[in-house]
CSV table of C-alpha atoms in Angstrom, one decimal:
chain,number,residue,atom,x,y,z
A,1431,THR,CA,0.0,0.0,0.0
A,1432,PRO,CA,1.5,3.3,-1.0
A,1433,PRO,CA,2.0,5.9,1.7
A,1434,ALA,CA,-0.8,8.4,2.2
A,1435,PRO,CA,-0.1,11.8,0.5
A,1436,PRO,CA,1.0,14.7,2.7
A,1437,THR,CA,-1.8,16.7,4.2
A,1438,PRO,CA,-2.0,20.2,2.7
A,1439,PRO,CA,-1.5,23.2,4.9
A,1440,PRO,CA,-4.8,24.5,6.4
A,1441,LEU,CA,-6.3,27.5,4.6
A,1442,PRO,CA,-9.3,29.6,5.4
A,1443,ASP,CA,-12.7,27.8,4.8
A,1444,GLY,CA,-14.1,28.5,1.4
A,1445,ASP,CA,-10.7,29.5,-0.1
A,1446,LEU,CA,-10.3,28.2,-3.7
A,1447,LEU,CA,-6.8,27.1,-3.0
A,1448,HIS,CA,-8.0,25.1,0.0
A,1449,LEU,CA,-10.6,23.4,-2.2
A,1450,ALA,CA,-8.0,22.6,-4.9
A,1451,ALA,CA,-5.5,21.3,-2.4
A,1452,ARG,CA,-8.1,19.0,-0.8
A,1453,LEU,CA,-9.3,17.7,-4.2
A,1454,PHE,CA,-5.7,17.0,-5.2
A,1455,ALA,CA,-5.2,15.0,-2.1
A,1456,ASP,CA,-8.4,13.1,-2.7
A,1457,ALA,CA,-7.3,12.4,-6.2
A,1458,GLU,CA,-4.0,10.9,-5.0
A,1459,ARG,CA,-5.9,8.6,-2.6
A,1460,ALA,CA,-8.4,7.6,-5.2
A,1461,ILE,CA,-5.7,6.7,-7.7
A,1462,ALA,CA,-4.0,4.6,-5.0
A,1463,GLY,CA,-7.3,2.7,-4.7
A,1464,ALA,CA,-7.7,3.7,-1.1
A,1465,ASP,CA,-11.2,4.9,-1.2
A,1466,ALA,CA,-13.9,4.4,-3.8
A,1467,ALA,CA,-16.0,7.2,-2.4
A,1468,ASN,CA,-13.1,9.6,-2.9
A,1469,TYR,CA,-12.9,8.5,-6.5
A,1470,ALA,CA,-16.6,9.5,-7.0
A,1471,THR,CA,-15.8,12.8,-5.3
A,1472,VAL,CA,-12.9,13.5,-7.7
A,1473,VAL,CA,-14.9,12.6,-10.8
A,1474,ALA,CA,-17.7,14.9,-9.7
A,1475,ALA,CA,-15.3,17.7,-8.8
A,1476,SER,CA,-13.5,17.3,-12.1
A,1477,ALA,CA,-16.8,17.5,-14.0
A,1478,ALA,CA,-17.8,20.6,-12.0
A,1479,ALA,CA,-14.4,22.2,-12.7
A,1480,THR,CA,-14.7,21.5,-16.4
A,1481,VAL,CA,-18.1,23.1,-16.5
A,1482,ALA,CA,-16.9,26.1,-14.5
A,1483,VAL,CA,-14.0,26.7,-16.8
A,1484,ALA,CA,-16.0,26.0,-20.0
A,1485,LEU,CA,-19.1,28.1,-19.3
A,1486,PRO,CA,-17.4,31.5,-19.4
A,1487,SER,CA,-15.7,30.6,-22.7
A,1488,LEU,CA,-19.0,29.3,-24.1
A,1489,PHE,CA,-20.8,32.4,-22.9
A,1490,LEU,CA,-18.3,34.7,-24.5
A,1491,ALA,CA,-18.3,32.8,-27.7
A,1492,ASN,CA,-22.0,32.7,-27.9
A,1493,GLY,CA,-22.2,36.4,-27.1
A,1494,ALA,CA,-19.9,37.1,-30.0
A,1495,GLU,CA,-21.9,34.9,-32.3
A,1496,ARG,CA,-25.1,36.6,-31.3
A,1497,LYS,CA,-23.6,40.0,-32.1
A,1498,ARG,CA,-22.5,38.8,-35.5
A,1499,ARG,CA,-25.9,37.4,-36.4
A,1500,ALA,CA,-27.7,40.5,-35.2
A,1501,ARG,CA,-25.4,42.6,-37.5
A,1502,LEU,CA,-26.3,40.3,-40.4
A,1503,ALA,CA,-30.0,40.5,-39.7
A,1504,VAL,CA,-30.5,44.2,-40.3
A,1505,ASP,CA,-30.4,45.9,-43.7
A,1506,LEU,CA,-27.8,48.5,-42.7
A,1507,PRO,CA,-25.9,47.8,-39.5
A,1508,GLU,CA,-24.1,50.5,-37.6
A,1509,GLU,CA,-20.4,50.7,-38.4
A,1510,PRO,CA,-18.5,49.6,-35.2
A,1511,GLU,CA,-15.7,51.8,-33.8
A,1512,THR,CA,-12.2,51.0,-35.0
A,1513,PRO,CA,-8.8,51.8,-33.7
A,1514,TYR,CA,-7.7,53.3,-37.1
A,1515,GLY,CA,-9.1,53.9,-40.6
A,1516,GLY,CA,-8.4,52.2,-43.8
A,1517,GLY,CA,-5.3,53.0,-45.9
A,1518,ALA,CA,-1.6,52.2,-46.2
A,1519,ASP,CA,-0.5,54.7,-43.5
A,1520,ALA,CA,-3.4,54.0,-41.2
A,1521,TYR,CA,-2.5,50.7,-39.7
A,1522,SER,CA,-1.1,51.1,-36.1
A,1523,PRO,CA,-0.5,48.3,-33.6
A,1524,GLU,CA,0.0,50.9,-30.9
A,1525,ALA,CA,-3.4,52.5,-31.6
A,1526,ALA,CA,-4.9,49.0,-31.5
A,1527,ASP,CA,-3.2,48.2,-28.2
A,1528,ALA,CA,-4.7,51.3,-26.6
A,1529,PHE,CA,-8.2,50.8,-28.2
A,1530,TYR,CA,-8.6,47.2,-27.2
A,1531,GLY,CA,-6.8,47.7,-23.9
A,1532,ALA,CA,-9.9,49.8,-23.0
A,1533,ARG,CA,-12.2,47.1,-24.4
A,1534,PRO,CA,-10.8,43.8,-23.1
A,1535,PHE,CA,-14.2,42.1,-23.3
A,1536,LEU,CA,-14.1,42.4,-27.2
A,1537,VAL,CA,-10.8,40.6,-27.2
A,1538,LEU,CA,-12.0,37.9,-24.8
A,1539,GLU,CA,-15.1,37.3,-26.9
A,1540,ARG,CA,-13.1,36.9,-30.1
A,1541,LEU,CA,-10.5,34.6,-28.5
A,1542,ALA,CA,-13.4,32.4,-27.0
A,1543,TRP,CA,-15.1,32.2,-30.4
A,1544,LEU,CA,-11.8,31.3,-32.2
A,1545,THR,CA,-11.1,28.6,-29.6
A,1546,GLN,CA,-14.6,27.2,-29.9
A,1547,ALA,CA,-14.7,27.3,-33.7
A,1548,THR,CA,-11.2,25.7,-34.2
A,1549,PHE,CA,-11.3,23.2,-31.4
A,1550,ALA,CA,-12.6,20.2,-33.3
A,1551,PHE,CA,-10.3,20.9,-36.3
A,1552,ASN,CA,-7.2,21.2,-34.0
A,1553,ILE,CA,-8.1,17.9,-32.3
A,1554,LYS,CA,-8.3,16.2,-35.7
A,1555,LEU,CA,-4.9,17.6,-36.7
A,1556,LEU,CA,-3.4,16.3,-33.4
A,1557,LEU,CA,-4.8,12.9,-34.1
A,1558,ASP,CA,-3.4,12.9,-37.6
A,1559,TYR,CA,0.0,14.0,-36.3
A,1560,ALA,CA,-0.1,11.1,-33.8
A,1561,ARG,CA,-0.9,8.7,-36.7
A,1562,GLY,CA,1.9,10.0,-38.9
A,1563,TRP,CA,-0.2,12.3,-41.1
A,1564,PRO,CA,-2.2,9.7,-43.0
A,1565,ALA,CA,-2.5,10.8,-46.7
A,1566,GLU,CA,-6.1,9.7,-47.0
A,1567,ASN,CA,-7.2,12.3,-44.4
A,1568,GLU,CA,-5.6,15.2,-46.1
A,1569,PRO,CA,-8.4,16.1,-48.7
A,1570,GLU,CA,-11.0,16.0,-46.0
A,1571,ARG,CA,-8.9,18.2,-43.7
A,1572,ALA,CA,-8.4,20.7,-46.6
A,1573,LYS,CA,-12.1,21.0,-47.0
A,1574,GLU,CA,-12.6,21.5,-43.3
A,1575,CYS,CA,-9.8,24.2,-43.4
A,1576,LEU,CA,-11.7,26.0,-46.2
A,1577,ALA,CA,-15.0,26.0,-44.3
A,1578,LEU,CA,-13.2,27.2,-41.2
A,1579,CYS,CA,-11.6,30.2,-43.0
A,1580,GLU,CA,-15.1,31.1,-44.4
A,1581,GLU,CA,-16.6,30.9,-40.9
A,1582,LEU,CA,-13.9,32.9,-39.1
A,1583,GLY,CA,-14.3,35.9,-41.4
A,1584,PRO,CA,-12.4,38.4,-43.6
A,1585,THR,CA,-9.0,38.1,-41.9
A,1586,PHE,CA,-8.8,34.4,-42.1
A,1587,ILE,CA,-10.2,34.4,-45.6
A,1588,LYS,CA,-7.4,36.7,-46.6
A,1589,LEU,CA,-4.9,34.5,-44.9
A,1590,GLY,CA,-6.3,31.5,-46.8
A,1591,GLN,CA,-6.0,33.4,-50.1
A,1592,ALA,CA,-2.4,34.2,-49.3
A,1593,LEU,CA,-1.6,30.6,-48.5
A,1594,SER,CA,-3.4,29.2,-51.5
A,1595,ILE,CA,-0.5,30.2,-53.8
A,1596,ARG,CA,2.2,29.0,-51.4
A,1597,THR,CA,2.6,25.3,-52.1
A,1598,ASP,CA,6.1,25.6,-50.6
A,1599,LEU,CA,4.3,26.1,-47.2
A,1600,ILE,CA,1.2,24.0,-47.6
A,1601,SER,CA,0.3,20.8,-49.4
A,1602,GLU,CA,-1.3,20.8,-52.9
A,1603,ALA,CA,-4.6,19.4,-51.4
A,1604,TYR,CA,-4.9,22.5,-49.1
A,1605,ALA,CA,-3.8,24.9,-51.9
A,1606,LEU,CA,-6.5,23.5,-54.2
A,1607,GLU,CA,-9.3,24.1,-51.6
A,1608,LEU,CA,-8.1,27.5,-50.4
A,1609,ARG,CA,-7.9,28.8,-54.0
A,1610,LYS,CA,-11.7,28.8,-53.9
A,1611,LEU,CA,-11.4,31.8,-51.6
A,1612,GLN,CA,-10.0,33.9,-54.4
A,1613,ASP,CA,-13.4,34.9,-55.8
A,1614,ALA,CA,-16.0,32.5,-54.4
A,1615,VAL,CA,-16.3,33.7,-50.8
A,1616,PRO,CA,-19.8,33.4,-49.3
A,1617,PRO,CA,-21.4,36.9,-49.9
A,1618,PHE,CA,-23.0,39.1,-47.4
A,1619,ALA,CA,-26.7,39.9,-47.7
A,1620,ASP,CA,-27.8,41.6,-50.9
A,1621,ALA,CA,-30.3,43.7,-48.9
A,1622,GLN,CA,-27.3,45.1,-46.9
A,1623,ALA,CA,-25.4,45.8,-50.1
A,1624,MET,CA,-28.2,47.7,-51.7
A,1625,ALA,CA,-29.0,49.7,-48.6
A,1626,LEU,CA,-25.3,50.7,-48.3
A,1627,LEU,CA,-25.3,51.6,-52.0
A,1628,ARG,CA,-28.4,53.8,-51.7
A,1629,ARG,CA,-27.0,55.5,-48.6
A,1630,ASP,CA,-23.5,56.2,-50.0
A,1631,LEU,CA,-24.9,57.4,-53.4
A,1632,GLY,CA,-27.5,59.5,-51.6
A,1633,VAL,CA,-30.5,58.2,-53.5
A,1634,ALA,CA,-33.8,56.8,-52.4
A,1635,ASP,CA,-34.0,54.4,-55.3
A,1636,LEU,CA,-31.1,52.9,-57.3
A,1637,SER,CA,-33.0,53.4,-60.5
A,1638,GLU,CA,-32.0,57.1,-60.2
A,1639,VAL,CA,-28.4,55.9,-61.1
A,1640,PHE,CA,-28.7,52.5,-62.8
A,1641,GLU,CA,-30.7,51.3,-65.7
A,1642,ASP,CA,-29.9,47.8,-64.6
A,1643,LEU,CA,-28.2,46.1,-61.7
A,1644,THR,CA,-27.8,42.4,-61.1
A,1645,PRO,CA,-29.9,41.1,-58.1
A,1646,GLY,CA,-26.9,39.2,-56.7
A,1647,PRO,CA,-23.1,39.5,-56.8
A,1648,ILE,CA,-21.1,38.2,-59.7
A,1649,ALA,CA,-18.1,37.7,-57.4
A,1650,SER,CA,-17.4,37.9,-53.7
A,1651,ALA,CA,-14.1,38.2,-51.8
A,1652,SER,CA,-12.9,38.9,-48.3
A,1653,ILE,CA,-13.4,42.7,-48.2
A,1654,GLY,CA,-16.3,43.2,-50.6
A,1655,GLN,CA,-18.4,41.9,-53.5
A,1656,VAL,CA,-19.1,43.0,-57.0
A,1657,TYR,CA,-22.4,43.5,-58.9
A,1658,LYS,CA,-22.7,44.2,-62.6
A,1659,GLY,CA,-24.7,47.3,-63.6
A,1660,ARG,CA,-25.6,49.6,-66.4
A,1661,LEU,CA,-25.6,53.4,-65.7
A,1662,LYS,CA,-28.4,55.7,-66.8
A,1663,PRO,CA,-27.2,58.2,-69.4
A,1664,GLY,CA,-25.7,61.1,-67.6
A,1665,ALA,CA,-22.7,63.2,-67.0
A,1666,TYR,CA,-20.7,60.9,-64.8
A,1667,ALA,CA,-17.1,62.0,-64.9
A,1668,CYS,CA,-14.3,59.4,-64.8
A,1669,ALA,CA,-11.3,59.8,-62.5
A,1670,ASN,CA,-9.0,59.0,-65.4
A,1671,ASP,CA,-10.8,60.6,-68.4
A,1672,ASP,CA,-8.8,62.2,-71.1
A,1673,ALA,CA,-8.9,62.4,-74.9
A,1674,THR,CA,-7.7,58.8,-75.3
A,1675,ALA,CA,-9.7,57.2,-72.6
A,1676,GLY,CA,-12.8,56.4,-74.7
A,1677,GLY,CA,-16.4,57.4,-74.7
A,1678,ALA,CA,-19.0,57.5,-72.0
A,1679,ILE,CA,-19.2,54.6,-69.6
A,1680,ALA,CA,-22.4,52.5,-69.6
A,1681,ASP,CA,-21.5,49.1,-68.2
A,1682,VAL,CA,-19.9,49.1,-64.8
A,1683,ALA,CA,-18.7,46.8,-62.1
A,1684,VAL,CA,-20.0,48.0,-58.7
A,1685,LYS,CA,-17.8,47.0,-55.8
A,1686,ILE,CA,-19.3,47.3,-52.4
A,1687,ARG,CA,-17.4,46.9,-49.1
A,1688,ARG,CA,-18.6,44.5,-46.4
A,1689,PRO,CA,-20.3,46.3,-43.5
A,1690,GLY,CA,-18.0,46.4,-40.4
A,1691,VAL,CA,-15.1,44.8,-42.2
A,1692,LEU,CA,-12.5,47.1,-40.9
A,1693,ALA,CA,-13.5,46.5,-37.3
A,1694,ASP,CA,-13.3,42.7,-37.9
A,1695,ILE,CA,-9.9,43.0,-39.5
A,1696,ALA,CA,-8.5,45.3,-36.8
A,1697,LEU,CA,-9.6,43.0,-33.9
A,1698,ASP,CA,-8.3,39.9,-35.6
A,1699,LEU,CA,-4.9,41.5,-36.3
A,1700,HIS,CA,-4.7,42.6,-32.7
A,1701,VAL,CA,-5.5,39.0,-31.6
A,1702,LEU,CA,-2.9,37.6,-34.0
A,1703,ARG,CA,-0.3,39.9,-32.5
A,1704,LEU,CA,-1.2,38.6,-29.0
A,1705,LEU,CA,-0.9,35.0,-30.1
A,1706,THR,CA,2.2,35.3,-32.2
A,1707,PRO,CA,4.8,35.0,-29.4
A,1708,LEU,CA,3.0,31.8,-28.2
A,1709,GLN,CA,2.9,30.4,-31.7
A,1710,VAL,CA,6.6,31.1,-32.2
A,1711,ARG,CA,7.6,29.4,-28.9
A,1712,VAL,CA,5.4,26.4,-29.6
A,1713,SER,CA,6.7,26.0,-33.2
A,1714,ASN,CA,10.3,26.3,-32.0
A,1715,ALA,CA,9.7,23.8,-29.2
A,1716,VAL,CA,8.3,21.3,-31.7
A,1717,ASN,CA,11.4,21.7,-33.8
A,1718,LYS,CA,13.6,21.6,-30.7
A,1719,VAL,CA,14.9,25.1,-31.3
A,1720,LYS,CA,15.5,27.7,-28.6
A,1721,THR,CA,13.4,30.8,-29.0
A,1722,ALA,CA,15.3,34.0,-29.1
A,1723,PRO,CA,13.7,37.5,-28.8
A,1724,GLU,CA,14.6,38.1,-32.4
A,1725,ASP,CA,12.4,35.2,-33.5
A,1726,ILE,CA,9.4,36.9,-31.9
A,1727,ASP,CA,10.3,40.3,-33.2
A,1728,THR,CA,10.6,39.0,-36.8
A,1729,ALA,CA,7.2,37.2,-36.5
A,1730,LEU,CA,5.5,40.3,-35.2
A,1731,ALA,CA,7.1,42.4,-38.0
A,1732,LEU,CA,5.7,39.9,-40.6
A,1733,VAL,CA,2.2,40.1,-39.0
A,1734,ASP,CA,2.4,44.0,-39.1
A,1735,GLU,CA,3.6,44.0,-42.8
A,1736,TRP,CA,0.8,41.7,-43.8
A,1737,GLY,CA,-1.7,43.7,-41.7
A,1738,ARG,CA,-0.6,47.0,-43.3
A,1739,GLY,CA,-1.3,45.7,-46.8
A,1740,PHE,CA,-4.6,44.2,-45.7
A,1741,VAL,CA,-5.8,47.4,-44.1
A,1742,ASN,CA,-4.7,49.3,-47.2
A,1743,GLU,CA,-7.1,47.2,-49.3
A,1744,VAL,CA,-10.1,48.4,-47.2
A,1745,ASP,CA,-9.5,52.0,-48.6
A,1746,TYR,CA,-11.6,52.0,-51.8
A,1747,VAL,CA,-10.8,55.6,-52.6
A,1748,ALA,CA,-7.0,54.8,-52.5
A,1749,GLU,CA,-7.7,51.8,-54.7
A,1750,ALA,CA,-9.5,54.0,-57.3
A,1751,ARG,CA,-6.7,56.5,-57.2
A,1752,ASN,CA,-4.1,53.9,-57.8
A,1753,THR,CA,-6.1,52.4,-60.7
A,1754,ALA,CA,-6.3,55.8,-62.3
A,1755,GLU,CA,-2.6,56.5,-61.8
A,1756,PHE,CA,-1.7,53.1,-63.2
A,1757,ALA,CA,-3.8,53.7,-66.4
A,1758,ASP,CA,-2.2,57.1,-66.8
A,1759,ALA,CA,1.3,55.8,-66.4
A,1760,MET,CA,0.7,53.0,-69.0
A,1761,ARG,CA,-0.6,55.6,-71.6
A,1762,LYS,CA,2.3,57.9,-71.0
A,1763,ARG,CA,4.7,55.0,-71.7
A,1764,GLY,CA,2.9,54.1,-74.9
A,1765,LEU,CA,1.7,50.7,-73.5
A,1766,GLY,CA,-1.8,50.9,-74.8
A,1767,ALA,CA,-2.2,47.2,-74.7
A,1768,VAL,CA,-2.0,47.3,-70.9
A,1769,VAL,CA,-5.4,48.4,-69.6
A,1770,SER,CA,-7.3,48.8,-66.3
A,1771,PRO,CA,-10.9,49.7,-65.5
A,1772,ARG,CA,-11.9,53.3,-65.8
A,1773,VAL,CA,-13.1,54.7,-62.4
A,1774,VAL,CA,-16.4,56.6,-62.4
A,1775,GLY,CA,-15.1,59.3,-60.0
A,1776,ASP,CA,-18.6,61.0,-59.6
A,1777,LEU,CA,-19.9,57.7,-58.0
A,1778,LEU,CA,-16.8,56.8,-56.0
A,1779,ARG,CA,-17.4,56.5,-52.2
A,1780,PRO,CA,-15.4,55.1,-49.3
A,1781,ASN,CA,-17.6,51.9,-49.4
A,1782,VAL,CA,-18.3,51.9,-53.1
C-alpha cells in the first residue's frame, strides 16, 4: 500500500486554494485505490471544474456569435468603432493596443469564439499527427480548413487566399481548396449591399443611377463583393478621363465593401499579434529550437507588414486613385495594350 499523501496546509474555509489542495489529495488517494468514495468525489469535482472553466468561454463565444448574427439580420448595421481607418499609412499596432486595452471584453469574446470554432479541427490535426499524417485524411482536412476560413471571417479568408499560392508552405490538397477563396467567398446579404449603396450614393432608389443592376453579386471576396450594372445616361465623370480614354461609360462593375469589415480586421490583427509570441515558442519547441527574442520580433514584423497591406485594401478611394494613376502611367509609356478599369469618380465613395 503506498503511503498516504501529505496533508495540505490549512487554509481559510471557502478558499479556492484550499478546495483545490483538498481535491488534489483526494485524487491521489483515489488513484492509489484507497477509497472508492473519494474517486466519485474526484470525478464529480472534475466535472464541475470542467463546466466552471468552459461556461465563461461558451458564454463569451455565444455572445460574439449573437452580435455577428444581429449585425447580419439588419439591412444596414451601424459601423463599429475602429482603432484606425483604412489606408496604407493608417495601420497602427500601438493604436490597436490602446483601443482594445480599453475594451478587453471584445478581445476575450473573439478569443473564445476562435477557440470554440477551431477546437474540433485542431483535435483532428493532433490525431493525424499522432498517426503519422495519413495521406487519405488530407483532402478532408483541406475541405474543413476552407470551411473554417469562411466561418472565421475576412482576416482568415485573406490569410487562406495568401496561403493558397504558397505550395512551398502547404500541401497541394490544401492549396486547391483554399484557391476557392479567391473569388468565391460566401457573400454578405444583398439587402445590406443595396441599402449601403443607396446610402452612400445619396439616392432613395437605385433606378436614379442605374438602368440595370444584377440582383446578386457576380463575385465575392474577403473585403467586398461585385455587382454588374448599367448606368443611366448622364454626366458621370471618370477619375482617369482624357482624350484617349474612350467614350461615355455605360456598363460598370459595382464593388461594395462588407459592413463592419475594418472592425473585424483590426480586432483579428490585434489577436494575431497577441498569439504570435506563443505560436513562435510552440513552433520552436516542436522543432527543438531555442526561442530568441529576435524570433518573436521577426514574426510580429511579418504580421504587421501583412496587416498593413490588408488594411490598405479596405480603402476603396485609394484603390480607385491607384487604378487611375496606373492607367495614366501606361498611356504615357505608350503601353496601350495594358489596360485597367476606368473609375467613375462621380460615383466613388469610401464603401463603393
